[in-house]
mmCIF file of N, CA and C in Angstrom:
data_model
loop_
_atom_site.group_PDB
_atom_site.id
_atom_site.type_symbol
_atom_site.label_atom_id
_atom_site.label_comp_id
_atom_site.label_asym_id
_atom_site.label_seq_id
_atom_site.Cartn_x
_atom_site.Cartn_y
_atom_site.Cartn_z
ATOM 1 N N UNK A 1 135.985 -0.466 73.361
ATOM 2 C CA UNK A 1 136.804 -1.253 72.977
ATOM 3 C C UNK A 1 137.169 -2.715 73.502
ATOM 4 N N UNK A 2 137.432 -3.385 72.658
ATOM 5 C CA UNK A 2 137.698 -5.123 73.151
ATOM 6 C C UNK A 2 139.013 -4.828 73.122
ATOM 7 N N UNK A 3 139.450 -5.587 74.756
ATOM 8 C CA UNK A 3 140.654 -5.839 75.086
ATOM 9 C C UNK A 3 140.737 -7.388 75.548
ATOM 10 N N UNK A 4 139.669 -7.803 75.861
ATOM 11 C CA UNK A 4 139.750 -9.007 76.445
ATOM 12 C C UNK A 4 138.623 -10.000 76.106
ATOM 13 N N UNK A 5 138.713 -11.140 75.042
ATOM 14 C CA UNK A 5 139.850 -11.514 74.639
ATOM 15 C C UNK A 5 140.747 -10.181 73.703
ATOM 16 N N UNK A 6 141.788 -10.519 73.094
ATOM 17 C CA UNK A 6 142.581 -9.765 72.002
ATOM 18 C C UNK A 6 141.964 -9.988 70.633
ATOM 19 N N UNK A 7 141.963 -9.106 70.008
ATOM 20 C CA UNK A 7 141.317 -9.118 68.724
ATOM 21 C C UNK A 7 142.131 -10.196 67.837
ATOM 22 N N UNK A 8 143.492 -10.236 68.157
ATOM 23 C CA UNK A 8 144.320 -11.196 67.156
ATOM 24 C C UNK A 8 143.963 -12.669 67.524
ATOM 25 N N UNK A 9 144.022 -12.958 68.735
ATOM 26 C CA UNK A 9 142.886 -14.266 69.418
ATOM 27 C C UNK A 9 141.698 -14.667 68.421
ATOM 28 N N UNK A 10 140.985 -13.766 68.489
ATOM 29 C CA UNK A 10 139.636 -13.808 67.653
ATOM 30 C C UNK A 10 139.855 -14.315 66.092
ATOM 31 N N UNK A 11 140.660 -13.560 65.493
ATOM 32 C CA UNK A 11 140.976 -13.375 64.014
ATOM 33 C C UNK A 11 141.317 -14.766 63.681
ATOM 34 N N UNK A 12 142.189 -15.484 64.489
ATOM 35 C CA UNK A 12 142.412 -16.568 64.308
ATOM 36 C C UNK A 12 141.178 -17.848 64.215
ATOM 37 N N UNK A 13 140.029 -17.479 64.634
ATOM 38 C CA UNK A 13 138.848 -18.615 64.869
ATOM 39 C C UNK A 13 138.092 -17.978 63.431
ATOM 40 N N UNK A 14 138.356 -17.137 62.655
ATOM 41 C CA UNK A 14 137.626 -16.795 61.668
ATOM 42 C C UNK A 14 138.338 -16.898 60.331
ATOM 43 N N UNK A 15 137.701 -16.899 58.805
ATOM 44 C CA UNK A 15 138.765 -16.741 57.808
ATOM 45 C C UNK A 15 139.235 -15.067 57.752
ATOM 46 N N UNK A 16 137.952 -14.541 57.961
ATOM 47 C CA UNK A 16 138.255 -12.790 57.869
ATOM 48 C C UNK A 16 137.824 -12.255 58.913
ATOM 49 N N UNK A 17 137.664 -10.796 58.920
ATOM 50 C CA UNK A 17 137.519 -9.923 59.926
ATOM 51 C C UNK A 17 135.633 -9.854 59.845
ATOM 52 N N UNK A 18 135.110 -9.708 58.648
ATOM 53 C CA UNK A 18 133.959 -9.760 58.390
ATOM 54 C C UNK A 18 133.179 -10.866 59.277
ATOM 55 N N UNK A 19 133.756 -11.935 58.579
ATOM 56 C CA UNK A 19 133.230 -13.348 58.891
ATOM 57 C C UNK A 19 133.197 -13.584 60.654
ATOM 58 N N UNK A 20 134.180 -12.747 61.441
ATOM 59 C CA UNK A 20 134.254 -12.940 62.783
ATOM 60 C C UNK A 20 133.176 -11.842 63.298
ATOM 61 N N UNK A 21 132.996 -10.815 62.897
ATOM 62 C CA UNK A 21 131.932 -9.761 63.077
ATOM 63 C C UNK A 21 130.709 -10.074 62.866
ATOM 64 N N UNK A 22 130.546 -10.910 61.827
ATOM 65 C CA UNK A 22 128.997 -11.639 61.795
ATOM 66 C C UNK A 22 128.901 -12.752 62.894
ATOM 67 N N UNK A 23 129.714 -13.392 63.276
ATOM 68 C CA UNK A 23 129.724 -14.773 63.949
ATOM 69 C C UNK A 23 129.183 -13.979 65.589
ATOM 70 N N UNK A 24 129.981 -12.820 65.616
ATOM 71 C CA UNK A 24 129.776 -11.969 67.140
ATOM 72 C C UNK A 24 128.542 -11.629 67.328
ATOM 73 N N UNK A 25 128.147 -10.838 66.169
ATOM 74 C CA UNK A 25 126.876 -10.537 66.146
ATOM 75 C C UNK A 25 125.654 -11.405 66.058
ATOM 76 N N UNK A 26 125.819 -12.730 65.444
ATOM 77 C CA UNK A 26 124.660 -13.654 65.667
ATOM 78 C C UNK A 26 124.788 -14.181 67.273
ATOM 79 N N UNK A 27 126.137 -14.776 67.685
ATOM 80 C CA UNK A 27 125.693 -15.065 69.066
ATOM 81 C C UNK A 27 125.308 -14.086 69.994
ATOM 82 N N UNK A 28 125.948 -12.891 69.771
ATOM 83 C CA UNK A 28 125.349 -11.720 70.787
ATOM 84 C C UNK A 28 123.717 -11.825 70.761
ATOM 85 N N UNK A 29 123.301 -11.985 69.487
ATOM 86 C CA UNK A 29 121.874 -11.808 69.421
ATOM 87 C C UNK A 29 120.781 -12.845 70.139
ATOM 88 N N UNK A 30 121.910 -14.291 69.839
ATOM 89 C CA UNK A 30 121.033 -15.446 70.615
ATOM 90 C C UNK A 30 121.435 -14.996 72.104
ATOM 91 N N UNK A 31 122.176 -14.475 72.674
ATOM 92 C CA UNK A 31 122.028 -14.204 73.993
ATOM 93 C C UNK A 31 121.408 -13.580 74.670
ATOM 94 N N UNK A 32 121.227 -12.342 73.397
ATOM 95 C CA UNK A 32 120.082 -11.047 74.151
ATOM 96 C C UNK A 32 118.813 -12.086 74.223
ATOM 97 N N UNK A 33 118.496 -12.671 72.950
ATOM 98 C CA UNK A 33 116.958 -13.282 73.046
ATOM 99 C C UNK A 33 116.851 -14.334 74.361
ATOM 100 N N UNK A 34 118.107 -14.635 74.827
ATOM 101 C CA UNK A 34 117.517 -15.577 76.405
ATOM 102 C C UNK A 34 118.793 -17.112 76.209
ATOM 103 N N UNK A 35 119.373 -17.108 75.228
ATOM 104 C CA UNK A 35 120.086 -18.413 74.638
ATOM 105 C C UNK A 35 120.972 -18.374 75.977
ATOM 106 N N UNK A 36 121.262 -19.745 76.442
ATOM 107 C CA UNK A 36 122.268 -20.271 77.714
ATOM 108 C C UNK A 36 123.685 -20.073 77.010
ATOM 109 N N UNK A 37 124.478 -19.101 78.075
ATOM 110 C CA UNK A 37 125.977 -18.993 77.922
ATOM 111 C C UNK A 37 126.504 -20.330 77.938
ATOM 112 N N UNK A 38 127.667 -20.115 76.906
ATOM 113 C CA UNK A 38 128.300 -21.880 77.039
ATOM 114 C C UNK A 38 129.474 -21.589 78.044
ATOM 115 N N UNK A 39 129.858 -20.400 78.484
ATOM 116 C CA UNK A 39 130.704 -20.443 79.532
ATOM 117 C C UNK A 39 130.301 -19.501 80.925
ATOM 118 N N UNK A 40 130.924 -20.083 81.853
ATOM 119 C CA UNK A 40 130.291 -19.421 82.781
ATOM 120 C C UNK A 40 130.757 -18.059 83.262
ATOM 121 N N UNK A 41 130.706 -16.840 82.888
ATOM 122 C CA UNK A 41 131.017 -15.458 82.865
ATOM 123 C C UNK A 41 129.993 -14.807 83.153
ATOM 124 N N UNK A 42 130.731 -13.635 83.910
ATOM 125 C CA UNK A 42 129.785 -12.587 84.148
ATOM 126 C C UNK A 42 130.016 -11.028 83.263
ATOM 127 N N UNK A 43 130.277 -11.341 81.888
ATOM 128 C CA UNK A 43 130.394 -10.380 81.162
ATOM 129 C C UNK A 43 129.529 -8.938 80.945
ATOM 130 N N UNK A 44 130.388 -7.695 80.838
ATOM 131 C CA UNK A 44 129.320 -6.735 80.989
ATOM 132 C C UNK A 44 128.408 -6.472 80.092
ATOM 133 N N UNK A 45 128.252 -6.961 78.845
ATOM 134 C CA UNK A 45 127.484 -6.725 77.455
ATOM 135 C C UNK A 45 127.505 -8.352 76.918
ATOM 136 N N UNK A 46 126.490 -8.968 75.825
ATOM 137 C CA UNK A 46 126.316 -9.859 75.088
ATOM 138 C C UNK A 46 127.421 -9.852 74.501
ATOM 139 N N UNK A 47 127.990 -8.514 73.940
ATOM 140 C CA UNK A 47 128.900 -8.733 72.717
ATOM 141 C C UNK A 47 130.577 -9.474 73.093
ATOM 142 N N UNK A 48 130.726 -9.054 74.605
ATOM 143 C CA UNK A 48 131.753 -9.542 75.292
ATOM 144 C C UNK A 48 131.804 -10.879 75.520
ATOM 145 N N UNK A 49 130.566 -11.008 76.088
ATOM 146 C CA UNK A 49 130.255 -12.864 76.568
ATOM 147 C C UNK A 49 130.648 -13.759 75.469
ATOM 148 N N UNK A 50 129.907 -13.075 73.880
ATOM 149 C CA UNK A 50 130.048 -13.567 72.789
ATOM 150 C C UNK A 50 131.574 -13.976 72.283
ATOM 151 N N UNK A 51 132.195 -12.751 72.321
ATOM 152 C CA UNK A 51 133.811 -12.553 71.966
ATOM 153 C C UNK A 51 134.694 -13.672 72.974
ATOM 154 N N UNK A 52 134.304 -14.113 74.233
ATOM 155 C CA UNK A 52 134.588 -14.822 75.241
ATOM 156 C C UNK A 52 134.701 -16.219 74.855
ATOM 157 N N UNK A 53 133.224 -16.486 74.230
ATOM 158 C CA UNK A 53 133.046 -17.606 73.931
ATOM 159 C C UNK A 53 133.798 -18.148 72.990
ATOM 160 N N UNK A 54 133.709 -17.378 71.749
ATOM 161 C CA UNK A 54 134.436 -17.594 70.353
ATOM 162 C C UNK A 54 135.794 -17.943 70.740
ATOM 163 N N UNK A 55 136.377 -17.117 71.464
ATOM 164 C CA UNK A 55 137.832 -17.237 71.858
ATOM 165 C C UNK A 55 138.373 -18.544 72.618
ATOM 166 N N UNK A 56 137.249 -18.903 73.593
ATOM 167 C CA UNK A 56 137.468 -20.251 74.149
ATOM 168 C C UNK A 56 137.452 -21.515 73.311
ATOM 169 N N UNK A 57 136.467 -21.470 72.006
ATOM 170 C CA UNK A 57 136.370 -22.295 71.107
ATOM 171 C C UNK A 57 135.124 -22.825 71.353
ATOM 172 N N UNK A 58 133.987 -22.353 72.196
ATOM 173 C CA UNK A 58 132.340 -22.892 72.678
ATOM 174 C C UNK A 58 131.713 -22.407 71.309
ATOM 175 N N UNK A 59 131.982 -21.651 70.661
ATOM 176 C CA UNK A 59 130.912 -21.015 69.265
ATOM 177 C C UNK A 59 131.823 -20.926 68.343
ATOM 178 N N UNK A 60 131.582 -21.716 67.315
ATOM 179 C CA UNK A 60 132.144 -21.713 65.942
ATOM 180 C C UNK A 60 131.239 -21.238 64.680
ATOM 181 N N UNK A 61 131.844 -20.984 63.928
ATOM 182 C CA UNK A 61 130.932 -20.649 62.728
ATOM 183 C C UNK A 61 131.244 -21.696 61.904
ATOM 184 N N UNK A 62 129.771 -21.842 61.263
ATOM 185 C CA UNK A 62 129.578 -23.273 60.137
ATOM 186 C C UNK A 62 129.157 -22.807 58.963
ATOM 187 N N UNK A 63 129.856 -22.831 57.530
ATOM 188 C CA UNK A 63 129.321 -22.385 56.691
ATOM 189 C C UNK A 63 128.154 -23.014 56.148
ATOM 190 N N UNK A 64 127.105 -22.369 55.487
ATOM 191 C CA UNK A 64 126.028 -23.133 54.682
ATOM 192 C C UNK A 64 124.666 -22.118 55.487
ATOM 193 N N UNK A 65 123.475 -22.174 54.722
ATOM 194 C CA UNK A 65 122.557 -21.437 55.224
ATOM 195 C C UNK A 65 121.364 -22.256 55.867
ATOM 196 N N UNK A 66 120.991 -21.550 57.091
ATOM 197 C CA UNK A 66 120.285 -22.443 57.988
ATOM 198 C C UNK A 66 118.901 -21.363 58.241
ATOM 199 N N UNK A 67 117.965 -22.118 57.977
ATOM 200 C CA UNK A 67 116.525 -21.072 58.400
ATOM 201 C C UNK A 67 116.596 -21.511 59.956
ATOM 202 N N UNK A 68 116.040 -20.082 60.772
ATOM 203 C CA UNK A 68 115.811 -20.263 61.990
ATOM 204 C C UNK A 68 114.803 -21.106 62.760
ATOM 205 N N UNK A 69 113.953 -21.957 61.742
ATOM 206 C CA UNK A 69 113.530 -23.115 62.146
ATOM 207 C C UNK A 69 113.914 -24.354 61.839
ATOM 208 N N UNK A 70 115.302 -24.072 61.594
ATOM 209 C CA UNK A 70 116.112 -25.536 61.583
ATOM 210 C C UNK A 70 117.130 -25.940 62.623
ATOM 211 N N UNK A 71 117.222 -25.069 63.128
ATOM 212 C CA UNK A 71 117.773 -25.301 64.387
ATOM 213 C C UNK A 71 117.161 -24.698 65.929
ATOM 214 N N UNK A 72 117.812 -25.029 67.029
ATOM 215 C CA UNK A 72 117.590 -24.599 68.045
ATOM 216 C C UNK A 72 118.129 -24.280 68.983
ATOM 217 N N UNK A 73 118.183 -23.007 69.227
ATOM 218 C CA UNK A 73 119.039 -22.308 70.788
ATOM 219 C C UNK A 73 118.525 -22.290 72.116
ATOM 220 N N UNK A 74 119.216 -23.075 72.723
ATOM 221 C CA UNK A 74 118.848 -23.486 74.151
ATOM 222 C C UNK A 74 118.373 -21.972 75.211
ATOM 223 N N UNK A 75 117.469 -21.738 75.491
ATOM 224 C CA UNK A 75 117.103 -20.646 76.276
ATOM 225 C C UNK A 75 117.435 -20.612 77.544
ATOM 226 N N UNK A 76 117.516 -19.680 78.126
ATOM 227 C CA UNK A 76 117.195 -19.692 79.997
ATOM 228 C C UNK A 76 116.330 -19.769 80.650
ATOM 229 N N UNK A 77 116.140 -19.942 82.102
ATOM 230 C CA UNK A 77 114.869 -20.173 82.110
ATOM 231 C C UNK A 77 114.101 -19.058 82.250
ATOM 232 N N UNK A 78 114.536 -17.838 82.530
ATOM 233 C CA UNK A 78 113.747 -16.916 82.580
ATOM 234 C C UNK A 78 113.519 -16.484 81.436
ATOM 235 N N UNK A 79 113.879 -16.670 79.778
ATOM 236 C CA UNK A 79 113.274 -16.830 78.674
ATOM 237 C C UNK A 79 112.368 -17.753 78.544
ATOM 238 N N UNK A 80 112.460 -19.016 78.932
ATOM 239 C CA UNK A 80 111.227 -20.065 78.824
ATOM 240 C C UNK A 80 110.224 -19.724 79.447
ATOM 241 N N UNK A 81 110.499 -18.906 80.965
ATOM 242 C CA UNK A 81 109.175 -18.582 81.344
ATOM 243 C C UNK A 81 108.560 -17.345 80.638
ATOM 244 N N UNK A 82 109.088 -16.547 80.192
ATOM 245 C CA UNK A 82 108.652 -15.089 79.663
ATOM 246 C C UNK A 82 108.018 -15.598 78.256
ATOM 247 N N UNK A 83 108.348 -16.738 77.397
ATOM 248 C CA UNK A 83 107.542 -17.205 76.397
ATOM 249 C C UNK A 83 106.361 -17.918 76.716
ATOM 250 N N UNK A 84 106.615 -18.820 78.041
ATOM 251 C CA UNK A 84 105.461 -19.508 78.177
ATOM 252 C C UNK A 84 104.265 -18.515 78.691
ATOM 253 N N UNK A 85 104.255 -17.544 79.498
ATOM 254 C CA UNK A 85 103.676 -16.438 79.871
ATOM 255 C C UNK A 85 102.888 -15.669 78.661
ATOM 256 N N UNK A 86 103.655 -15.635 77.798
ATOM 257 C CA UNK A 86 103.234 -14.764 76.418
ATOM 258 C C UNK A 86 102.332 -15.727 75.808
ATOM 259 N N UNK A 87 102.601 -17.295 75.635
ATOM 260 C CA UNK A 87 101.295 -18.120 75.083
ATOM 261 C C UNK A 87 100.332 -17.979 75.843
ATOM 262 N N UNK A 88 100.650 -18.040 77.338
ATOM 263 C CA UNK A 88 99.271 -18.271 77.964
ATOM 264 C C UNK A 88 98.231 -16.833 77.835
ATOM 265 N N UNK A 89 98.997 -15.756 78.127
ATOM 266 C CA UNK A 89 98.162 -14.549 77.616
ATOM 267 C C UNK A 89 97.613 -14.512 76.456
ATOM 268 N N UNK A 90 97.807 -14.934 74.991
ATOM 269 C CA UNK A 90 97.538 -15.096 73.857
ATOM 270 C C UNK A 90 96.040 -16.261 73.942
ATOM 271 N N UNK A 91 96.736 -17.413 74.794
ATOM 272 C CA UNK A 91 95.638 -18.221 74.639
ATOM 273 C C UNK A 91 94.372 -17.821 75.327
ATOM 274 N N UNK A 92 94.397 -17.007 76.588
ATOM 275 C CA UNK A 92 93.687 -16.150 77.347
ATOM 276 C C UNK A 92 92.677 -15.029 76.468
ATOM 277 N N UNK A 93 93.334 -14.518 75.624
ATOM 278 C CA UNK A 93 92.615 -13.631 74.821
ATOM 279 C C UNK A 93 91.964 -14.029 73.827
ATOM 280 N N UNK A 94 92.377 -15.391 73.060
ATOM 281 C CA UNK A 94 92.054 -15.723 71.967
ATOM 282 C C UNK A 94 90.411 -16.365 72.575
ATOM 283 N N UNK A 95 90.581 -17.045 74.127
ATOM 284 C CA UNK A 95 89.410 -17.810 74.805
ATOM 285 C C UNK A 95 88.093 -16.887 75.042
ATOM 286 N N UNK A 96 88.941 -15.570 75.500
ATOM 287 C CA UNK A 96 88.082 -14.544 75.571
ATOM 288 C C UNK A 96 87.357 -14.015 74.717
ATOM 289 N N UNK A 97 88.173 -13.929 73.224
ATOM 290 C CA UNK A 97 87.623 -13.648 72.245
ATOM 291 C C UNK A 97 86.402 -14.529 71.917
ATOM 292 N N UNK A 98 86.832 -15.503 71.512
ATOM 293 C CA UNK A 98 85.801 -16.712 71.146
ATOM 294 C C UNK A 98 84.323 -16.652 72.500
ATOM 295 N N UNK A 99 84.553 -16.365 73.529
ATOM 296 C CA UNK A 99 83.777 -16.270 74.566
ATOM 297 C C UNK A 99 83.144 -14.983 74.230
ATOM 298 N N UNK A 100 83.441 -13.873 73.982
ATOM 299 C CA UNK A 100 82.474 -12.901 73.242
ATOM 300 C C UNK A 100 81.623 -12.994 72.355
ATOM 301 N N UNK A 101 82.283 -13.914 71.202
ATOM 302 C CA UNK A 101 81.844 -14.038 70.044
ATOM 303 C C UNK A 101 80.614 -15.024 70.265
ATOM 304 N N UNK A 102 80.713 -15.669 70.947
ATOM 305 C CA UNK A 102 79.456 -16.731 71.372
ATOM 306 C C UNK A 102 78.281 -16.031 72.117
ATOM 307 N N UNK A 103 78.809 -14.902 73.063
ATOM 308 C CA UNK A 103 77.810 -14.207 73.385
ATOM 309 C C UNK A 103 77.109 -13.350 72.709
ATOM 310 N N UNK A 104 77.639 -13.359 71.787
ATOM 311 C CA UNK A 104 76.967 -12.342 70.864
ATOM 312 C C UNK A 104 75.918 -13.087 70.018
ATOM 313 N N UNK A 105 76.560 -14.183 69.553
ATOM 314 C CA UNK A 105 75.192 -15.308 68.867
ATOM 315 C C UNK A 105 74.244 -15.352 69.649
ATOM 316 N N UNK A 106 74.505 -16.183 70.775
ATOM 317 C CA UNK A 106 73.375 -16.427 71.799
ATOM 318 C C UNK A 106 73.010 -14.975 72.530
ATOM 319 N N UNK A 107 72.150 -14.320 72.503
ATOM 320 C CA UNK A 107 71.652 -12.967 72.854
ATOM 321 C C UNK A 107 70.443 -12.929 73.231
ATOM 322 N N UNK A 108 69.739 -13.882 73.160
ATOM 323 C CA UNK A 108 68.229 -13.873 73.452
ATOM 324 C C UNK A 108 68.062 -13.991 74.901
ATOM 325 N N UNK A 109 66.882 -13.647 75.374
ATOM 326 C CA UNK A 109 66.622 -13.730 76.719
ATOM 327 C C UNK A 109 65.913 -14.667 77.055
ATOM 328 N N UNK A 110 65.910 -15.582 78.104
ATOM 329 C CA UNK A 110 64.980 -16.472 78.413
ATOM 330 C C UNK A 110 63.624 -16.193 78.233
ATOM 331 N N UNK A 111 63.058 -15.030 78.637
ATOM 332 C CA UNK A 111 61.709 -14.687 78.887
ATOM 333 C C UNK A 111 61.179 -14.114 77.502
ATOM 334 N N UNK A 112 62.188 -13.713 76.450
ATOM 335 C CA UNK A 112 61.849 -13.211 74.839
ATOM 336 C C UNK A 112 61.727 -14.513 74.015
ATOM 337 N N UNK A 113 62.391 -15.783 74.582
ATOM 338 C CA UNK A 113 62.183 -16.894 73.454
ATOM 339 C C UNK A 113 61.162 -17.628 74.131
ATOM 340 N N UNK A 114 60.496 -18.477 72.911
ATOM 341 C CA UNK A 114 59.381 -19.138 73.335
ATOM 342 C C UNK A 114 59.327 -20.317 72.748
ATOM 343 N N UNK A 115 60.046 -21.404 73.526
ATOM 344 C CA UNK A 115 59.973 -22.500 72.990
ATOM 345 C C UNK A 115 59.109 -23.439 72.983
ATOM 346 N N UNK A 116 58.592 -23.993 71.902
ATOM 347 C CA UNK A 116 57.770 -24.772 71.597
ATOM 348 C C UNK A 116 58.210 -26.485 71.958
ATOM 349 N N UNK A 117 57.087 -27.354 71.980
ATOM 350 C CA UNK A 117 57.485 -28.627 72.317
ATOM 351 C C UNK A 117 58.018 -29.247 71.031
ATOM 352 N N UNK A 118 58.922 -30.377 71.208
ATOM 353 C CA UNK A 118 59.456 -30.716 70.072
ATOM 354 C C UNK A 118 58.176 -31.818 69.280
ATOM 355 N N UNK A 119 58.320 -32.047 67.963
ATOM 356 C CA UNK A 119 57.533 -32.894 67.622
ATOM 357 C C UNK A 119 58.055 -34.709 68.129
ATOM 358 N N UNK A 120 57.076 -35.551 67.291
ATOM 359 C CA UNK A 120 57.276 -36.978 67.941
ATOM 360 C C UNK A 120 58.800 -37.258 67.488
ATOM 361 N N UNK A 121 59.146 -36.786 66.514
ATOM 362 C CA UNK A 121 60.465 -37.023 66.006
ATOM 363 C C UNK A 121 61.295 -36.302 66.659
ATOM 364 N N UNK A 122 62.549 -37.152 67.488
ATOM 365 C CA UNK A 122 63.408 -36.723 68.199
ATOM 366 C C UNK A 122 64.630 -36.476 67.287
ATOM 367 N N UNK A 123 65.265 -35.516 66.556
ATOM 368 C CA UNK A 123 66.495 -35.151 65.591
ATOM 369 C C UNK A 123 67.508 -34.360 66.523
ATOM 370 N N UNK A 124 67.411 -34.076 67.724
ATOM 371 C CA UNK A 124 68.288 -33.303 68.143
ATOM 372 C C UNK A 124 68.262 -32.161 68.050
ATOM 373 N N UNK A 125 67.111 -31.408 67.602
ATOM 374 C CA UNK A 125 67.061 -30.016 67.598
ATOM 375 C C UNK A 125 65.667 -29.544 68.219
ATOM 376 N N UNK A 126 65.454 -28.441 68.615
ATOM 377 C CA UNK A 126 64.107 -27.865 69.100
ATOM 378 C C UNK A 126 63.702 -26.644 68.337
ATOM 379 N N UNK A 127 62.408 -26.491 68.000
ATOM 380 C CA UNK A 127 62.073 -25.271 67.427
ATOM 381 C C UNK A 127 61.833 -24.240 68.165
ATOM 382 N N UNK A 128 62.455 -23.235 67.923
ATOM 383 C CA UNK A 128 62.328 -21.998 68.998
ATOM 384 C C UNK A 128 61.568 -20.749 67.999
ATOM 385 N N UNK A 129 60.973 -20.091 68.363
ATOM 386 C CA UNK A 129 60.413 -19.103 67.701
ATOM 387 C C UNK A 129 60.615 -17.932 68.674
ATOM 388 N N UNK A 130 61.497 -16.925 67.854
ATOM 389 C CA UNK A 130 61.931 -15.925 68.246
ATOM 390 C C UNK A 130 61.437 -14.723 67.171
ATOM 391 N N UNK A 131 60.893 -13.863 67.526
ATOM 392 C CA UNK A 131 60.177 -12.292 66.782
ATOM 393 C C UNK A 131 59.614 -12.859 65.454
ATOM 394 N N UNK A 132 58.948 -14.340 65.391
ATOM 395 C CA UNK A 132 58.119 -14.534 64.542
ATOM 396 C C UNK A 132 58.915 -15.579 63.251
ATOM 397 N N UNK A 133 60.215 -15.715 63.403
ATOM 398 C CA UNK A 133 60.999 -16.859 62.942
ATOM 399 C C UNK A 133 61.388 -17.809 63.353
ATOM 400 N N UNK A 134 61.351 -19.239 62.827
ATOM 401 C CA UNK A 134 61.794 -20.408 63.078
ATOM 402 C C UNK A 134 63.382 -20.674 63.039
ATOM 403 N N UNK A 135 64.052 -20.764 64.195
ATOM 404 C CA UNK A 135 65.382 -21.334 63.986
ATOM 405 C C UNK A 135 65.760 -22.474 64.696
ATOM 406 N N UNK A 136 66.292 -23.320 64.324
ATOM 407 C CA UNK A 136 66.820 -24.695 65.036
ATOM 408 C C UNK A 136 68.085 -24.331 65.807
ATOM 409 N N UNK A 137 67.852 -24.814 67.107
ATOM 410 C CA UNK A 137 68.811 -24.793 68.419
ATOM 411 C C UNK A 137 68.896 -25.889 68.911
ATOM 412 N N UNK A 138 70.331 -26.123 69.291
ATOM 413 C CA UNK A 138 70.689 -27.458 69.963
ATOM 414 C C UNK A 138 69.764 -27.491 71.038
ATOM 415 N N UNK A 139 69.547 -29.026 71.343
ATOM 416 C CA UNK A 139 69.063 -29.404 72.590
ATOM 417 C C UNK A 139 69.641 -29.852 73.498
ATOM 418 N N UNK A 140 69.808 -29.227 74.870
ATOM 419 C CA UNK A 140 70.287 -29.703 75.935
ATOM 420 C C UNK A 140 69.561 -30.286 77.090
ATOM 421 N N UNK A 141 69.894 -31.423 77.417
ATOM 422 C CA UNK A 141 69.198 -32.158 78.316
ATOM 423 C C UNK A 141 69.788 -31.770 79.613
#
C-alpha cells in the first residue's frame, strides 16, 4: 500500500486515476530499464520512486502519442555499460560467424591446390586448378 506520498497528492497531478496509473507505470518501467532517477532517493522499488517523482513534479504526463524511437530516456551508467557489453558480444558473434563462413569458402589445402603461372596479362586474377576445374582466385602479393 502506498503511504508516502499520499494518494490525494498524486491525484492532483493527473486528470483521473487511470491517467495517474498509466503515468506511474510508464515511469516505473523506464526506471527498471535503467533510466536516471529525477530525485536523489533510495526508494524500496521503482513504483515508489516513480510516485515520489510525480508528487514532486519532476515527472509529468503529456498528452499525445510518441513512439519509443521519438524520445530518449537518459540511462544510468550501469545500463549504458550493459548495453555496450551486449553490442560488443553481438559484434564478436557476427565477426566469428563471418570468419567461419569465409573458412568454409577457402577450404583448399596448399598442397592440394596446383597454382599455375599467370598469363602475360595481369588482370588481378590467378588461375588455380583444383580437382580438374579452373576457378579465378584473387591475387595477393
